[in-house]
Amino acid sequence: MHIDIITVVPGLLEGPFSHSILKRAEEKGLATVRVHNLRDYATGKQKQVDDYAFGGGAGMVMMIEPIARCIEALQQERTYDEIIYMTPDGETFDQPMANSLSLKQNLLILCGHYKGVDQRVRDKFITKEISIGDFVLSGGELAAAVVADALIRLIPGVLNDETSALTDSFQDNLLAPPVYTRPAEYEGMTVPEVLLSGHEAKISEWRFEASVRRTKEKRPDLLKGTGWE
């Protein structure tokens, strides 16, 4: 997978892709993330990428011309499966969307900033608009990092245990069950005996039932239509 990210503050994205799973994915040759500074595609001494909104109002708007130059330059290098815009009014990101996007090869993510981008950018270039929740961030950079992390960890070979991602919360509309590790007893609190039994079938049954219970308690909305309500 190759992911290009366009931003006006590239420094915000230096950390997430330099450590842990995302770094290992690149070292293994399974995923590549490249961050592009939008100001490199701006003109003039000030490298301006924003301007006042027509019609007035508070806040600045990202201009179409630098964005268009950047996207068109990147399109000369590869064909994108999706050109994504991170925006609060986009489709809410969830695990099924992550599963679907993780099968793509080339993605381009545009990070919104200020009051957003000139609408013509969305009309001309964007194929998918994504939000990570009903709240507003200072920009789309952290949201883009969240999306990239969620996708890359699903690529076969990225995680040391390839079945790990399949048992995460939200796969199969269930939250993950409780997990335990050593010691088996701590201040009178003990690990469920079944997990110490070594009986794989019973452990799998316990985990499924615990997932359903936890989902009913914390996110009953996820169970609608599943028959597990």
PDB file of N, CA, C and O in Angstrom, residues 103-144:
ATOM      1  N   LEU A 103      -7.746  -2.846   1.376  1.00  0.00           N
ATOM      2  CA  LEU A 103      -7.529  -3.660   0.174  1.00  0.00           C
ATOM      3  C   LEU A 103      -7.041  -2.821  -1.007  1.00  0.00           C
ATOM      4  O   LEU A 103      -6.689  -3.368  -2.048  1.00  0.00           O
ATOM      5  N   LYS A 104      -7.021  -1.499  -0.840  1.00  0.00           N
ATOM      6  CA  LYS A 104      -6.583  -0.614  -1.921  1.00  0.00           C
ATOM      7  C   LYS A 104      -5.065  -0.559  -1.979  1.00  0.00           C
ATOM      8  O   LYS A 104      -4.368  -0.876  -1.019  1.00  0.00           O
ATOM      9  N   GLN A 105      -4.560  -0.140  -3.116  1.00  0.00           N
ATOM     10  CA  GLN A 105      -3.110  -0.076  -3.291  1.00  0.00           C
ATOM     11  C   GLN A 105      -2.565   1.333  -3.144  1.00  0.00           C
ATOM     12  O   GLN A 105      -1.533   1.542  -2.502  1.00  0.00           O
ATOM     13  N   ASN A 106      -3.232   2.317  -3.741  1.00  0.00           N
ATOM     14  CA  ASN A 106      -2.755   3.694  -3.712  1.00  0.00           C
ATOM     15  C   ASN A 106      -3.845   4.635  -3.210  1.00  0.00           C
ATOM     16  O   ASN A 106      -4.934   4.693  -3.788  1.00  0.00           O
ATOM     17  N   LEU A 107      -3.539   5.356  -2.137  1.00  0.00           N
ATOM     18  CA  LEU A 107      -4.488   6.309  -1.562  1.00  0.00           C
ATOM     19  C   LEU A 107      -3.825   7.675  -1.437  1.00  0.00           C
ATOM     20  O   LEU A 107      -2.637   7.776  -1.109  1.00  0.00           O
ATOM     21  N   LEU A 108      -4.603   8.708  -1.660  1.00  0.00           N
ATOM     22  CA  LEU A 108      -4.152  10.088  -1.463  1.00  0.00           C
ATOM     23  C   LEU A 108      -5.092  10.729  -0.450  1.00  0.00           C
ATOM     24  O   LEU A 108      -6.317  10.672  -0.626  1.00  0.00           O
ATOM     25  N   ILE A 109      -4.532  11.300   0.609  1.00  0.00           N
ATOM     26  CA  ILE A 109      -5.345  11.921   1.655  1.00  0.00           C
ATOM     27  C   ILE A 109      -5.020  13.404   1.731  1.00  0.00           C
ATOM     28  O   ILE A 109      -3.855  13.795   1.904  1.00  0.00           O
ATOM     29  N   LEU A 110      -6.044  14.229   1.613  1.00  0.00           N
ATOM     30  CA  LEU A 110      -5.908  15.681   1.762  1.00  0.00           C
ATOM     31  C   LEU A 110      -6.399  16.070   3.143  1.00  0.00           C
ATOM     32  O   LEU A 110      -7.536  15.752   3.520  1.00  0.00           O
ATOM     33  N   CYS A 111      -5.543  16.744   3.907  1.00  0.00           N
ATOM     34  CA  CYS A 111      -5.914  17.183   5.251  1.00  0.00           C
ATOM     35  C   CYS A 111      -6.523  18.582   5.185  1.00  0.00           C
ATOM     36  O   CYS A 111      -5.882  19.523   4.702  1.00  0.00           O
ATOM     37  N   GLY A 112      -7.723  18.703   5.675  1.00  0.00           N
ATOM     38  CA  GLY A 112      -8.349  20.018   5.746  1.00  0.00           C
ATOM     39  C   GLY A 112      -7.683  20.866   6.819  1.00  0.00           C
ATOM     40  O   GLY A 112      -7.038  20.357   7.739  1.00  0.00           O
ATOM     41  N   HIS A 113      -7.838  22.181   6.705  1.00  0.00           N
ATOM     42  CA  HIS A 113      -7.297  23.103   7.697  1.00  0.00           C
ATOM     43  C   HIS A 113      -8.087  24.400   7.607  1.00  0.00           C
ATOM     44  O   HIS A 113      -8.864  24.604   6.669  1.00  0.00           O
ATOM     45  N   TYR A 114      -7.902  25.263   8.577  1.00  0.00           N
ATOM     46  CA  TYR A 114      -8.633  26.530   8.617  1.00  0.00           C
ATOM     47  C   TYR A 114     -10.137  26.244   8.591  1.00  0.00           C
ATOM     48  O   TYR A 114     -10.633  25.434   9.352  1.00  0.00           O
ATOM     49  N   LYS A 115     -10.875  26.900   7.681  1.00  0.00           N
ATOM     50  CA  LYS A 115     -12.317  26.653   7.544  1.00  0.00           C
ATOM     51  C   LYS A 115     -12.615  25.604   6.473  1.00  0.00           C
ATOM     52  O   LYS A 115     -13.752  25.438   6.051  1.00  0.00           O
ATOM     53  N   GLY A 116     -11.574  24.899   6.028  1.00  0.00           N
ATOM     54  CA  GLY A 116     -11.778  23.885   5.004  1.00  0.00           C
ATOM     55  C   GLY A 116     -11.194  24.309   3.675  1.00  0.00           C
ATOM     56  O   GLY A 116     -10.449  25.285   3.571  1.00  0.00           O
ATOM     57  N   VAL A 117     -11.523  23.545   2.640  1.00  0.00           N
ATOM     58  CA  VAL A 117     -10.980  23.811   1.301  1.00  0.00           C
ATOM     59  C   VAL A 117     -12.053  24.415   0.404  1.00  0.00           C
ATOM     60  O   VAL A 117     -13.258  24.236   0.623  1.00  0.00           O
ATOM     61  N   ASP A 118     -11.595  25.131  -0.592  1.00  0.00           N
ATOM     62  CA  ASP A 118     -12.494  25.644  -1.640  1.00  0.00           C
ATOM     63  C   ASP A 118     -13.334  24.474  -2.153  1.00  0.00           C
ATOM     64  O   ASP A 118     -12.807  23.408  -2.485  1.00  0.00           O
ATOM     65  N   GLN A 119     -14.635  24.638  -2.214  1.00  0.00           N
ATOM     66  CA  GLN A 119     -15.552  23.569  -2.603  1.00  0.00           C
ATOM     67  C   GLN A 119     -15.183  22.948  -3.942  1.00  0.00           C
ATOM     68  O   GLN A 119     -15.420  21.755  -4.184  1.00  0.00           O
ATOM     69  N   ARG A 120     -14.566  23.731  -4.811  1.00  0.00           N
ATOM     70  CA  ARG A 120     -14.217  23.211  -6.132  1.00  0.00           C
ATOM     71  C   ARG A 120     -13.160  22.104  -6.059  1.00  0.00           C
ATOM     72  O   ARG A 120     -13.089  21.256  -6.950  1.00  0.00           O
ATOM     73  N   VAL A 121     -12.354  22.100  -4.995  1.00  0.00           N
ATOM     74  CA  VAL A 121     -11.419  20.991  -4.786  1.00  0.00           C
ATOM     75  C   VAL A 121     -12.201  19.702  -4.585  1.00  0.00           C
ATOM     76  O   VAL A 121     -11.894  18.659  -5.178  1.00  0.00           O
ATOM     77  N   ARG A 122     -13.227  19.784  -3.750  1.00  0.00           N
ATOM     78  CA  ARG A 122     -14.049  18.608  -3.462  1.00  0.00           C
ATOM     79  C   ARG A 122     -14.786  18.145  -4.713  1.00  0.00           C
ATOM     80  O   ARG A 122     -14.911  16.945  -4.974  1.00  0.00           O
ATOM     81  N   ASP A 123     -15.270  19.101  -5.483  1.00  0.00           N
ATOM     82  CA  ASP A 123     -16.031  18.754  -6.682  1.00  0.00           C
ATOM     83  C   ASP A 123     -15.149  18.132  -7.772  1.00  0.00           C
ATOM     84  O   ASP A 123     -15.575  17.208  -8.474  1.00  0.00           O
ATOM     85  N   LYS A 124     -13.925  18.590  -7.894  1.00  0.00           N
ATOM     86  CA  LYS A 124     -13.060  18.180  -9.005  1.00  0.00           C
ATOM     87  C   LYS A 124     -12.215  16.947  -8.693  1.00  0.00           C
ATOM     88  O   LYS A 124     -12.040  16.076  -9.563  1.00  0.00           O
ATOM     89  N   PHE A 125     -11.702  16.853  -7.462  1.00  0.00           N
ATOM     90  CA  PHE A 125     -10.699  15.833  -7.180  1.00  0.00           C
ATOM     91  C   PHE A 125     -11.129  14.732  -6.205  1.00  0.00           C
ATOM     92  O   PHE A 125     -10.702  13.587  -6.346  1.00  0.00           O
ATOM     93  N   ILE A 126     -11.919  15.075  -5.213  1.00  0.00           N
ATOM     94  CA  ILE A 126     -12.158  14.163  -4.092  1.00  0.00           C
ATOM     95  C   ILE A 126     -13.132  13.048  -4.475  1.00  0.00           C
ATOM     96  O   ILE A 126     -14.193  13.302  -5.035  1.00  0.00           O
ATOM     97  N   THR A 127     -12.758  11.809  -4.139  1.00  0.00           N
ATOM     98  CA  THR A 127     -13.636  10.664  -4.415  1.00  0.00           C
ATOM     99  C   THR A 127     -14.269  10.105  -3.142  1.00  0.00           C
ATOM    100  O   THR A 127     -15.234   9.359  -3.215  1.00  0.00           O
ATOM    101  N   LYS A 128     -13.708  10.472  -1.982  1.00  0.00           N
ATOM    102  CA  LYS A 128     -14.254   9.974  -0.717  1.00  0.00           C
ATOM    103  C   LYS A 128     -13.962  10.988   0.382  1.00  0.00           C
ATOM    104  O   LYS A 128     -12.822  11.466   0.494  1.00  0.00           O
ATOM    105  N   GLU A 129     -14.977  11.301   1.192  1.00  0.00           N
ATOM    106  CA  GLU A 129     -14.816  12.241   2.298  1.00  0.00           C
ATOM    107  C   GLU A 129     -15.032  11.492   3.609  1.00  0.00           C
ATOM    108  O   GLU A 129     -16.022  10.780   3.769  1.00  0.00           O
ATOM    109  N   ILE A 130     -14.085  11.653   4.537  1.00  0.00           N
ATOM    110  CA  ILE A 130     -14.095  10.863   5.764  1.00  0.00           C
ATOM    111  C   ILE A 130     -13.994  11.761   6.988  1.00  0.00           C
ATOM    112  O   ILE A 130     -13.207  12.711   7.018  1.00  0.00           O
ATOM    113  N   SER A 131     -14.780  11.413   8.011  1.00  0.00           N
ATOM    114  CA  SER A 131     -14.700  12.034   9.333  1.00  0.00           C
ATOM    115  C   SER A 131     -14.393  10.939  10.343  1.00  0.00           C
ATOM    116  O   SER A 131     -14.867   9.814  10.211  1.00  0.00           O
ATOM    117  N   ILE A 132     -13.599  11.257  11.378  1.00  0.00           N
ATOM    118  CA  ILE A 132     -13.352  10.260  12.420  1.00  0.00           C
ATOM    119  C   ILE A 132     -14.269  10.471  13.623  1.00  0.00           C
ATOM    120  O   ILE A 132     -14.134   9.774  14.628  1.00  0.00           O
ATOM    121  N   GLY A 133     -15.216  11.395  13.523  1.00  0.00           N
ATOM    122  CA  GLY A 133     -16.162  11.581  14.629  1.00  0.00           C
ATOM    123  C   GLY A 133     -16.819  12.938  14.581  1.00  0.00           C
ATOM    124  O   GLY A 133     -16.398  13.838  13.835  1.00  0.00           O
ATOM    125  N   ASP A 134     -17.848  13.093  15.379  1.00  0.00           N
ATOM    126  CA  ASP A 134     -18.622  14.337  15.393  1.00  0.00           C
ATOM    127  C   ASP A 134     -17.982  15.368  16.317  1.00  0.00           C
ATOM    128  O   ASP A 134     -18.537  15.737  17.374  1.00  0.00           O
ATOM    129  N   PHE A 135     -16.805  15.809  15.937  1.00  0.00           N
ATOM    130  CA  PHE A 135     -16.092  16.859  16.650  1.00  0.00           C
ATOM    131  C   PHE A 135     -15.144  17.511  15.664  1.00  0.00           C
ATOM    132  O   PHE A 135     -14.929  16.993  14.564  1.00  0.00           O
ATOM    133  N   VAL A 136     -14.582  18.638  16.047  1.00  0.00           N
ATOM    134  CA  VAL A 136     -13.720  19.391  15.130  1.00  0.00           C
ATOM    135  C   VAL A 136     -12.307  19.464  15.692  1.00  0.00           C
ATOM    136  O   VAL A 136     -12.106  19.790  16.866  1.00  0.00           O
ATOM    137  N   LEU A 137     -11.330  19.131  14.851  1.00  0.00           N
ATOM    138  CA  LEU A 137      -9.915  19.261  15.182  1.00  0.00           C
ATOM    139  C   LEU A 137      -9.356  20.510  14.516  1.00  0.00           C
ATOM    140  O   LEU A 137     -10.010  21.115  13.656  1.00  0.00           O
ATOM    141  N   SER A 138      -8.151  20.888  14.886  1.00  0.00           N
ATOM    142  CA  SER A 138      -7.525  22.060  14.272  1.00  0.00           C
ATOM    143  C   SER A 138      -7.198  21.817  12.801  1.00  0.00           C
ATOM    144  O   SER A 138      -7.054  22.762  12.033  1.00  0.00           O
ATOM    145  N   GLY A 139      -7.060  20.555  12.437  1.00  0.00           N
ATOM    146  CA  GLY A 139      -6.773  20.200  11.051  1.00  0.00           C
ATOM    147  C   GLY A 139      -6.969  18.719  10.852  1.00  0.00           C
ATOM    148  O   GLY A 139      -7.216  17.967  11.808  1.00  0.00           O
ATOM    149  N   GLY A 140      -6.829  18.258   9.622  1.00  0.00           N
ATOM    150  CA  GLY A 140      -7.081  16.859   9.316  1.00  0.00           C
ATOM    151  C   GLY A 140      -5.896  15.943   9.506  1.00  0.00           C
ATOM    152  O   GLY A 140      -5.997  14.741   9.255  1.00  0.00           O
ATOM    153  N   GLU A 141      -4.762  16.483   9.981  1.00  0.00           N
ATOM    154  CA  GLU A 141      -3.543  15.680  10.069  1.00  0.00           C
ATOM    155  C   GLU A 141      -3.680  14.507  11.038  1.00  0.00           C
ATOM    156  O   GLU A 141      -3.326  13.370  10.713  1.00  0.00           O
ATOM    157  N   LEU A 142      -4.147  14.770  12.251  1.00  0.00           N
ATOM    158  CA  LEU A 142      -4.285  13.697  13.228  1.00  0.00           C
ATOM    159  C   LEU A 142      -5.325  12.683  12.766  1.00  0.00           C
ATOM    160  O   LEU A 142      -5.157  11.473  12.966  1.00  0.00           O
ATOM    161  N   ALA A 143      -6.378  13.148  12.127  1.00  0.00           N
ATOM    162  CA  ALA A 143      -7.392  12.238  11.594  1.00  0.00           C
ATOM    163  C   ALA A 143      -6.807  11.372  10.483  1.00  0.00           C
ATOM    164  O   ALA A 143      -7.100  10.172  10.396  1.00  0.00           O
ATOM    165  N   ALA A 144      -5.976  11.958   9.637  1.00  0.00           N
ATOM    166  CA  ALA A 144      -5.337  11.191   8.559  1.00  0.00           C
ATOM    167  C   ALA A 144      -4.421  10.119   9.135  1.00  0.00           C
ATOM    168  O   ALA A 144      -4.352   8.997   8.619  1.00  0.00           O
TER     169      ALA A 144
END
